[in-house]
Short mmCIF file of C-alpha atoms and ligand atoms in Angstrom, two decimals:
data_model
loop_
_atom_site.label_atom_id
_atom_site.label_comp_id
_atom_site.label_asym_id
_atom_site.label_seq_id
_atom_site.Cartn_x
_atom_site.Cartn_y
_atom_site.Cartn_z
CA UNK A 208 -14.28 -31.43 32.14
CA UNK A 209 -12.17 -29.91 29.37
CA UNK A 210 -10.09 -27.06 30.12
CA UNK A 211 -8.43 -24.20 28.23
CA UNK A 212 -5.02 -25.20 27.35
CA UNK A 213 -6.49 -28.89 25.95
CA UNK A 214 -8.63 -27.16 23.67
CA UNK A 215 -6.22 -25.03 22.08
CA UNK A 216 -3.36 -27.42 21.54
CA UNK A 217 -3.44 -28.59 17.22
CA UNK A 218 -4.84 -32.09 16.99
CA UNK A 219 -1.71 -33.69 16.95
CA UNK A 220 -3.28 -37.23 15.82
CA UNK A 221 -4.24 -35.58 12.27
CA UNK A 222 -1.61 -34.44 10.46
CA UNK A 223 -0.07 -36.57 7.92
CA UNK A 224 3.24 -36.77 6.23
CA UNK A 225 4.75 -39.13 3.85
CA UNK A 226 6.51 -40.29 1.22
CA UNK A 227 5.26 -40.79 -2.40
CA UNK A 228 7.06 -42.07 -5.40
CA UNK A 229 6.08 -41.56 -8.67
CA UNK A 230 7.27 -44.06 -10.74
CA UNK A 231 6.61 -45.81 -14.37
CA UNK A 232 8.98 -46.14 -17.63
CA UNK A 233 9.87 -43.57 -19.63
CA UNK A 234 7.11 -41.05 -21.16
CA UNK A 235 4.08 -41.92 -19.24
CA UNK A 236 3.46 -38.66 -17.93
CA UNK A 237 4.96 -38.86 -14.10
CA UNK A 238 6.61 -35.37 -14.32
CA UNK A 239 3.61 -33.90 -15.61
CA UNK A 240 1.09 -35.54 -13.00
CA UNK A 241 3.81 -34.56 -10.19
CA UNK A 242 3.43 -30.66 -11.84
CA UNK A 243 -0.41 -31.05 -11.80
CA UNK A 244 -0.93 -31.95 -8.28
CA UNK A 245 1.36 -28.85 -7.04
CA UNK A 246 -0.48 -27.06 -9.46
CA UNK A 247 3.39 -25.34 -10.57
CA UNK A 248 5.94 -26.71 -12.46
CA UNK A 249 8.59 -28.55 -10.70
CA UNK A 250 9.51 -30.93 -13.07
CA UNK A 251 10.60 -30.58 -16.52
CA UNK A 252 8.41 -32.69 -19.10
CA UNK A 253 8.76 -33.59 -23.04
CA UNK A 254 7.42 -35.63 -25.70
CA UNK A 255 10.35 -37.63 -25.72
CA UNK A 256 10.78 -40.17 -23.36
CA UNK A 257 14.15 -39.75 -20.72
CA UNK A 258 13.21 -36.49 -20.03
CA UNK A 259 13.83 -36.81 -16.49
CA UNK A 260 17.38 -38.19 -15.11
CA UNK A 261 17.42 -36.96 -11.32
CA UNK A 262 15.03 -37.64 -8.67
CA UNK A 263 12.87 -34.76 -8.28
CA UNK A 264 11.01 -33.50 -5.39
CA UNK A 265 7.93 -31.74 -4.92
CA UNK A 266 6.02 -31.11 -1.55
CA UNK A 267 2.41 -30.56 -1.64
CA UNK A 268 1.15 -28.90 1.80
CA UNK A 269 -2.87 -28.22 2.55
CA UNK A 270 -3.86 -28.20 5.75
CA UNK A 271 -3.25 -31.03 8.00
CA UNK A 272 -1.92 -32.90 4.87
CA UNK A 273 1.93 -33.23 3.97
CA UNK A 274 2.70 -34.87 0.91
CA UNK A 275 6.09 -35.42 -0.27
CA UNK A 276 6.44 -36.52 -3.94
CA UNK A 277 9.52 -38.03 -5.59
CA UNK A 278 9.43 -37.61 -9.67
CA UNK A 279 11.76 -40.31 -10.81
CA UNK A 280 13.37 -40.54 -14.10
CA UNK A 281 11.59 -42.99 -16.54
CA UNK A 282 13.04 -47.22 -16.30
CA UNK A 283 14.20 -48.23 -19.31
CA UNK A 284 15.55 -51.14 -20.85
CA UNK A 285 18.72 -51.28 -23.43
CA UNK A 286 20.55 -48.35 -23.08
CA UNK A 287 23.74 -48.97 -20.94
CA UNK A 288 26.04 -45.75 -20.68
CA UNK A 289 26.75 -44.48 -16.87
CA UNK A 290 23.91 -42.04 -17.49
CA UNK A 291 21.30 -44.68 -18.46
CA UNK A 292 22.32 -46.55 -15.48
CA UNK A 293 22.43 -43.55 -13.37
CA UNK A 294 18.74 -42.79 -13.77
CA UNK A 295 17.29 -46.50 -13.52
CA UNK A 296 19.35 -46.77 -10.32
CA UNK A 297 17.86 -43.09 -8.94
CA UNK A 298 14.52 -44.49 -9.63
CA UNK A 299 14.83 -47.76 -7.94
CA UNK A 300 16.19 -45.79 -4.93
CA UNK A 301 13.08 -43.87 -4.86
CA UNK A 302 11.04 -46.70 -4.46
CA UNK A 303 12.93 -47.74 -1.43
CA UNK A 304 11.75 -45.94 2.57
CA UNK A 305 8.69 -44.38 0.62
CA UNK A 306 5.23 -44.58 2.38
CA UNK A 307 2.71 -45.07 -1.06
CA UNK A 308 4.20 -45.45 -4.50
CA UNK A 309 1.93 -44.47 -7.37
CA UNK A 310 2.78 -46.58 -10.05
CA UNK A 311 2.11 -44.55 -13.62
CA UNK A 312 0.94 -46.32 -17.26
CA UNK A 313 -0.35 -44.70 -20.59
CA UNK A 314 -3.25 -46.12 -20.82
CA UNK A 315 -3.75 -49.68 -22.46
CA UNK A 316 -0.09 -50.03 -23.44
CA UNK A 317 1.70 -52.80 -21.63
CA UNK A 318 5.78 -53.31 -22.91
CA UNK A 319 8.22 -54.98 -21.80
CA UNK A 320 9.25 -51.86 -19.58
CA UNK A 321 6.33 -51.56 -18.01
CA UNK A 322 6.82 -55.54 -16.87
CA UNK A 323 10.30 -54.81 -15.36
CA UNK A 324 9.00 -51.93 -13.53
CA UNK A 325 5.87 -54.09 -11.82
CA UNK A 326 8.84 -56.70 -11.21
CA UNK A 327 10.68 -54.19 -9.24
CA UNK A 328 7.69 -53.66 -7.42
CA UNK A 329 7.04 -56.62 -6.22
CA UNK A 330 9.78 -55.67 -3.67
CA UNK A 331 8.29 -52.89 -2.29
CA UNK A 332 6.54 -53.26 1.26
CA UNK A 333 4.05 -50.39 0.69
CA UNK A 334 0.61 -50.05 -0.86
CA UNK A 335 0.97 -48.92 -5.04
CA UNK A 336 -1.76 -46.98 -6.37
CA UNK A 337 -1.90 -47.85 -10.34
CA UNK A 338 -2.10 -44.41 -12.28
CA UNK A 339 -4.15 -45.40 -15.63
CA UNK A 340 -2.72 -41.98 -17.43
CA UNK A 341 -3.55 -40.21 -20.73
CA UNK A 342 -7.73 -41.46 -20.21
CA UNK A 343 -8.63 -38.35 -22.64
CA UNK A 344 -6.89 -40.05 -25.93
CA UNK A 345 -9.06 -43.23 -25.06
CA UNK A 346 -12.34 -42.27 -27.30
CA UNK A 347 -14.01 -45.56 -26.38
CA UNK A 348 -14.58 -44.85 -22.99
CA UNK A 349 -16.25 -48.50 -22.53
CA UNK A 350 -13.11 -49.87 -23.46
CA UNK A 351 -11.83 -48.68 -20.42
CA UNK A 352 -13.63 -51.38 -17.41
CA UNK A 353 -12.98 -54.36 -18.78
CA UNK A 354 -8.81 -53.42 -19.38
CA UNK A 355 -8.96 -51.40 -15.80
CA UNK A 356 -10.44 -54.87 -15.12
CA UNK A 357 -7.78 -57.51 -16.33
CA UNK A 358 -5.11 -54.87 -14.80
CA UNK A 359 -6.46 -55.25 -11.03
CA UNK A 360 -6.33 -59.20 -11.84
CA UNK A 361 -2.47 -59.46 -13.31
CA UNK A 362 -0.91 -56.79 -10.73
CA UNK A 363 -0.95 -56.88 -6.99
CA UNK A 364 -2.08 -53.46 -6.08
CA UNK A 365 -3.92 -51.77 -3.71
CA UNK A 366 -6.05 -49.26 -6.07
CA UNK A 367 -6.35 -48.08 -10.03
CA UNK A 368 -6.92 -45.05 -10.96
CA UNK A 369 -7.78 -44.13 -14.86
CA UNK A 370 -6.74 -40.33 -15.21
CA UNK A 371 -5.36 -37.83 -17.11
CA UNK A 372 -2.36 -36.04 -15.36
CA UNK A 373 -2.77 -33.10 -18.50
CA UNK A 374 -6.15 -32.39 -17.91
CA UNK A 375 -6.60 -32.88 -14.41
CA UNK A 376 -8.99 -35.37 -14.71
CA UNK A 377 -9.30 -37.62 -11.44
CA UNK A 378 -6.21 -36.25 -9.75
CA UNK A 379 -7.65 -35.65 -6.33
CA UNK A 380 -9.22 -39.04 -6.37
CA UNK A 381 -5.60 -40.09 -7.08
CA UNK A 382 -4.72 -37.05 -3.94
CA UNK A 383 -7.35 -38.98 -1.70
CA UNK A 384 -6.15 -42.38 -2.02
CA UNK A 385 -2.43 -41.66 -1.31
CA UNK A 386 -3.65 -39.12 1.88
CA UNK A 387 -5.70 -42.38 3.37
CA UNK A 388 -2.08 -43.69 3.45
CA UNK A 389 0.16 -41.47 4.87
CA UNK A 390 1.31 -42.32 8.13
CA UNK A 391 0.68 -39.54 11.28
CA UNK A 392 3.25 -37.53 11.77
CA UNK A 393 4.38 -34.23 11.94
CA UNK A 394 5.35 -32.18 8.39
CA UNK A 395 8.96 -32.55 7.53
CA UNK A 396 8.91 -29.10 5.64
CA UNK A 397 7.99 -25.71 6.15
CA UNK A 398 4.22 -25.16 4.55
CA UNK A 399 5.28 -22.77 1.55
CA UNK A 400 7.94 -25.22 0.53
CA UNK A 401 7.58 -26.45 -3.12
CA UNK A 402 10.96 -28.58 -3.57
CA UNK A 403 14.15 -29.82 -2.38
CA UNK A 404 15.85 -28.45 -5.25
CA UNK A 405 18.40 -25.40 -5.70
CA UNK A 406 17.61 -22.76 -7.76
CA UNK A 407 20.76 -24.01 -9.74
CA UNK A 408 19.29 -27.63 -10.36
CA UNK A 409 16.16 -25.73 -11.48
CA UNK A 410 17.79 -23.22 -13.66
CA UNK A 411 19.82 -25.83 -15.72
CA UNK A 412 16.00 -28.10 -15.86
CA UNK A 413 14.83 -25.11 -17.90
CA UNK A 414 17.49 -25.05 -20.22
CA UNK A 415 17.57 -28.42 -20.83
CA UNK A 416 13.78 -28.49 -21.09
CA UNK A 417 14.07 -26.48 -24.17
CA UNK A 418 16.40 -28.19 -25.51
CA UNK A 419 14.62 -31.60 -25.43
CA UNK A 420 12.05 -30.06 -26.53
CA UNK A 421 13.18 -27.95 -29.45
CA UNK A 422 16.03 -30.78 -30.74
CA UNK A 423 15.10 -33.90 -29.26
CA UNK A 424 15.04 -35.88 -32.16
CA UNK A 425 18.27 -34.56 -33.19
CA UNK A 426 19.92 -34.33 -29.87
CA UNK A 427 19.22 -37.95 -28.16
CA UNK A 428 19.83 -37.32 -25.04
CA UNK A 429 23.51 -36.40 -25.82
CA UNK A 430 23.11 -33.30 -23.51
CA UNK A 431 23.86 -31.92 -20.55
CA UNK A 432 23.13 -28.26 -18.70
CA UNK A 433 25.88 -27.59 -16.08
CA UNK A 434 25.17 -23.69 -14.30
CA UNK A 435 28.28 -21.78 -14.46
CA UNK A 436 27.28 -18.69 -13.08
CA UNK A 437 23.73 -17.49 -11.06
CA UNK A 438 24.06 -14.77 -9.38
CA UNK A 439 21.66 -11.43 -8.42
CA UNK A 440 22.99 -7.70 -8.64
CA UNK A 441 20.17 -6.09 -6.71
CA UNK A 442 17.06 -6.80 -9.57
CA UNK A 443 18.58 -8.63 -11.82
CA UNK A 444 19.68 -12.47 -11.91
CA UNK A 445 22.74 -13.56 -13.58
CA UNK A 446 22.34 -16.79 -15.01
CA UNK A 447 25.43 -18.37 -17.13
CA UNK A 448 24.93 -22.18 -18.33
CA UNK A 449 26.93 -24.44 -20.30
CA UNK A 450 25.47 -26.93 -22.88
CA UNK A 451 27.23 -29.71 -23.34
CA UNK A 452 27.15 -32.37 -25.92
CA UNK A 453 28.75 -35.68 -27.25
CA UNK A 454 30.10 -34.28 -31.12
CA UNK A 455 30.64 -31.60 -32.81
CA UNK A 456 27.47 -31.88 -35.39
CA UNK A 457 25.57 -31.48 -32.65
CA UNK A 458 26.77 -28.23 -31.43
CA UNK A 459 26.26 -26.87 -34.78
CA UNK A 460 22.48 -28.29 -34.92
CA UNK A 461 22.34 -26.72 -31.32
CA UNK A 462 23.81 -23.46 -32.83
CA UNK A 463 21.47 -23.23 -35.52
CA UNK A 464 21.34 -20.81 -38.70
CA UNK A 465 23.48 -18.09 -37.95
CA UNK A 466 22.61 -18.60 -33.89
CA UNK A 467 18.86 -18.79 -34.34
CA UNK A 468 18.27 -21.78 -31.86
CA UNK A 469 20.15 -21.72 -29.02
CA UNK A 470 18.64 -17.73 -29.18
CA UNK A 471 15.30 -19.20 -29.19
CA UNK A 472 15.95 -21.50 -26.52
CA UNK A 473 17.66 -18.50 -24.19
CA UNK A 474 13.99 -16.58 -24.56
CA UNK A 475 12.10 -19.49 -23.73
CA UNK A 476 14.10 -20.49 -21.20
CA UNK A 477 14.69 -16.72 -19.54
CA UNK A 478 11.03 -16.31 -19.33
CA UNK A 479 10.44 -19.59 -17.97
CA UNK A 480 13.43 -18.27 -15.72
CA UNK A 481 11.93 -14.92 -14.92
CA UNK A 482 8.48 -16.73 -13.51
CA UNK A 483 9.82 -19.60 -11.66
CA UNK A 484 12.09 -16.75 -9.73
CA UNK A 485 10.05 -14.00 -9.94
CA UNK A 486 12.98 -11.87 -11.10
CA UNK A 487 14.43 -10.26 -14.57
CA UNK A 488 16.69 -12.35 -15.63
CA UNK A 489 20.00 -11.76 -17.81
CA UNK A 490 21.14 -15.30 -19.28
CA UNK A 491 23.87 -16.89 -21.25
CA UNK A 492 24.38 -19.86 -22.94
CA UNK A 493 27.51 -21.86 -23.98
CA UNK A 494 27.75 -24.56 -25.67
CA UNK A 495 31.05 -27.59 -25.49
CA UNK A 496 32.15 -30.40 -27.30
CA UNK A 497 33.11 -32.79 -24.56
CA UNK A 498 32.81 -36.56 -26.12
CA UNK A 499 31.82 -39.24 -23.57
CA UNK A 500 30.72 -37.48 -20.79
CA UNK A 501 27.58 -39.70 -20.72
CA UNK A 502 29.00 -42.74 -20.34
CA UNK A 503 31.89 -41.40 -18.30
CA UNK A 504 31.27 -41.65 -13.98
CA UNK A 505 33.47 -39.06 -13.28
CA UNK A 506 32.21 -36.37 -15.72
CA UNK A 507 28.49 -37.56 -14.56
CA UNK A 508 29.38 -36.74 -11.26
CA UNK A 509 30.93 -33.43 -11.96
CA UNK A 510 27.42 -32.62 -13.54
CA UNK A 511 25.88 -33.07 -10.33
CA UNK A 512 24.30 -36.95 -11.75
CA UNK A 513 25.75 -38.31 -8.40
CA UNK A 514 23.67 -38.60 -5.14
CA UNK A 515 20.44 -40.36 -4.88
N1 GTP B 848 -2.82 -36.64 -23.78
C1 GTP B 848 -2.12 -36.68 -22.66
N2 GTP B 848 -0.78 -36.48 -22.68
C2 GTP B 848 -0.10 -36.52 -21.51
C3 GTP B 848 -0.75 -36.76 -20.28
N3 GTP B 848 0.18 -36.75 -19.30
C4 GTP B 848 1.37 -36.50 -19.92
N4 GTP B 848 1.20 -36.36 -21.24
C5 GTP B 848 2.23 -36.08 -22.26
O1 GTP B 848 3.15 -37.17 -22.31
C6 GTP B 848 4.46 -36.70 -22.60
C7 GTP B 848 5.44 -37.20 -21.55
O2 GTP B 848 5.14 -36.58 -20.31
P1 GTP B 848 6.20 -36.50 -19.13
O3 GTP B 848 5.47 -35.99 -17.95
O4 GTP B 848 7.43 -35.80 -19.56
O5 GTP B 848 6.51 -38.05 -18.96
P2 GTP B 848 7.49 -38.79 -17.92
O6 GTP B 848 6.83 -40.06 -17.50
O7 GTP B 848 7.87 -37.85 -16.82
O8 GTP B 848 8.75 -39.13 -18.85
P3 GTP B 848 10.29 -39.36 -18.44
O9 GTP B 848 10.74 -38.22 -17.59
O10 GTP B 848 11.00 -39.42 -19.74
O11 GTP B 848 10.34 -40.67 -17.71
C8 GTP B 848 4.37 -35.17 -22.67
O12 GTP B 848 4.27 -34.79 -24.02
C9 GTP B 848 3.09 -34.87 -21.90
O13 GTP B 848 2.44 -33.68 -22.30
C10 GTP B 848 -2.18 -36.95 -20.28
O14 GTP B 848 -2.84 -37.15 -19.27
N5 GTP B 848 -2.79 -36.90 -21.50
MG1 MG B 849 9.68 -37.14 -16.24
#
């Protein structure tokens, strides 16, 4: 017999929650799948590779289902200023406590980054998915099998997955496989979450966003966005940032012809701004010569490139 109150209590046995890190060298496409599967932009992206230096995360919530995805900057192999270690350290602490890590490659391309990253893996006590990204610049699709092939032979994981994070292609195959893997449990944030994230953190992703992505070649990676000021006066949000960078050249390149950049990258960022907060925004931008800060642990931390 089945009474009243048994019928109404929630299934406890299926929800899910769990951990999911999203992990792969530099320039992959890990912030850009992470935005695609939310479906909003948590995660600032670029053609450049480094983009991403913090851990980033973003919580996807449908029904039952609790994901919790952890962007993590790129691995990379060379570089050694605080900042470079900084950001391979975040993303080897992401891998750690996580319940499925989704392991991201551009598509045929193997380097020597991509073997220190399935080294690191090796460590890892969950199942990895293999993310086979950017599928849509392959135009011999037959070529695909036989590499998807050789992959599942040379790496010990538990599925691959050719897709394209840009144009949604296979993502909630990718969705599917990670949800078959989540332990039961009950949802460790509230459903209309997005992110752990300030609005700070956020507002200084923008700027740097298009920064990277207007100067990147002339900028590399010098740069950093610290938020000075954010503030609302009843409709309006005050936003004050400061930009800055390793030499003087590169405040003048950041400048521009009589202040044409760094105006162009205020409007893209404010209306970047204005959607992400739903507000009008009124924002400033500074920019400082402060030499060394990237390889310098105590200005990192200052800039908030600290806890992991
Ligand atoms: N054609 C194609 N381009 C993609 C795809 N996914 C990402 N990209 C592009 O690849 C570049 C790098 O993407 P990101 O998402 O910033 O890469 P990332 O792995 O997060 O890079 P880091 O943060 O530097 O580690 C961007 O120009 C993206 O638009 C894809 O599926 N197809
Ligand atoms: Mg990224």
């Amino acid at each position: 017999m089945t009474f009243a109150s048994d019928t109404d209590q929630p299934d406890s046995t299926a929800s899910r929650c769990g951990y999911v890190a999203i992990v792969g060298r530099p320039n992959v496409g890990k912030s850009t799948l992470l935005n695609h599967i939310l479906g909003q932009k948590i995660s600032i992206t670029s053609r450049k590779p480094q983009t991403t230096r913090n851990a980033v995360v973003g919580i996807k919530t449908e029904g039952d289902v609790q994901i919790i995805f952890v962007d993590t900057p790129g691995m990379h192999l060379g570089q050694q200023k605080a900042i470079n270690r900084y950001m391979n350290k975040a993303a080897t602490s992401a891998m750690k406590d996580v319940d499925v890590v989704v392991f991201v490659i551009d598509r045929f391309i193997w380097t020597e980054e991509d073997e220190a990253v399935a080294e690191k893996l090796q460590y890892v006590g969950c199942p990895i998915i293999l993310a086979v990204n950017k599928v849509d610049q392959i135009d011999d699709k037959e070529s695909l099998l036989p590499h998807l092939q050789a992959l599942s032979e040379k790496l010990n994981v538990a599925e691959i997955v050719p897709m394209s994070a840009l144009r949604n292609t296979n993502l909630d195959r990718l969705e599917q496989l990670i949800t078959e893997r989540l332990p039961q449990g009950i949802h460790m944030y509230p459903e209309d979450q997005i992110t752990d994230r300030s609005s700070r953190f956020m507002a200084a992703e923008i700027v740097r966003e298009k920064i990277t992505r207007q100067l990147g070649d002339e900028l590399p990676y010098e740069m950093a966005v610290e938020i000075e000021e954010f503030k609302q006066e009843g409709n309006l949000l005050n936003i004050s940032a400061l930009i800055l960078v390793e030499r003087d050249g590169q405040k003048k390149i950041l400048i521009g012809d009589k202040g044409s950049r760094i105006k162009l990258i205020g409007t893209e960022a404010r209306t970047d701004m204005e959607k992400l907060f739903e507000m009008k925004i009124m924002l400033k931008l500074w920019v400082k010569v402060k030499s060394g800060w990237s390889d310098d642990e105590r200005a990192l931390r200052s800039l908030g490139y600290n806890e992991f």
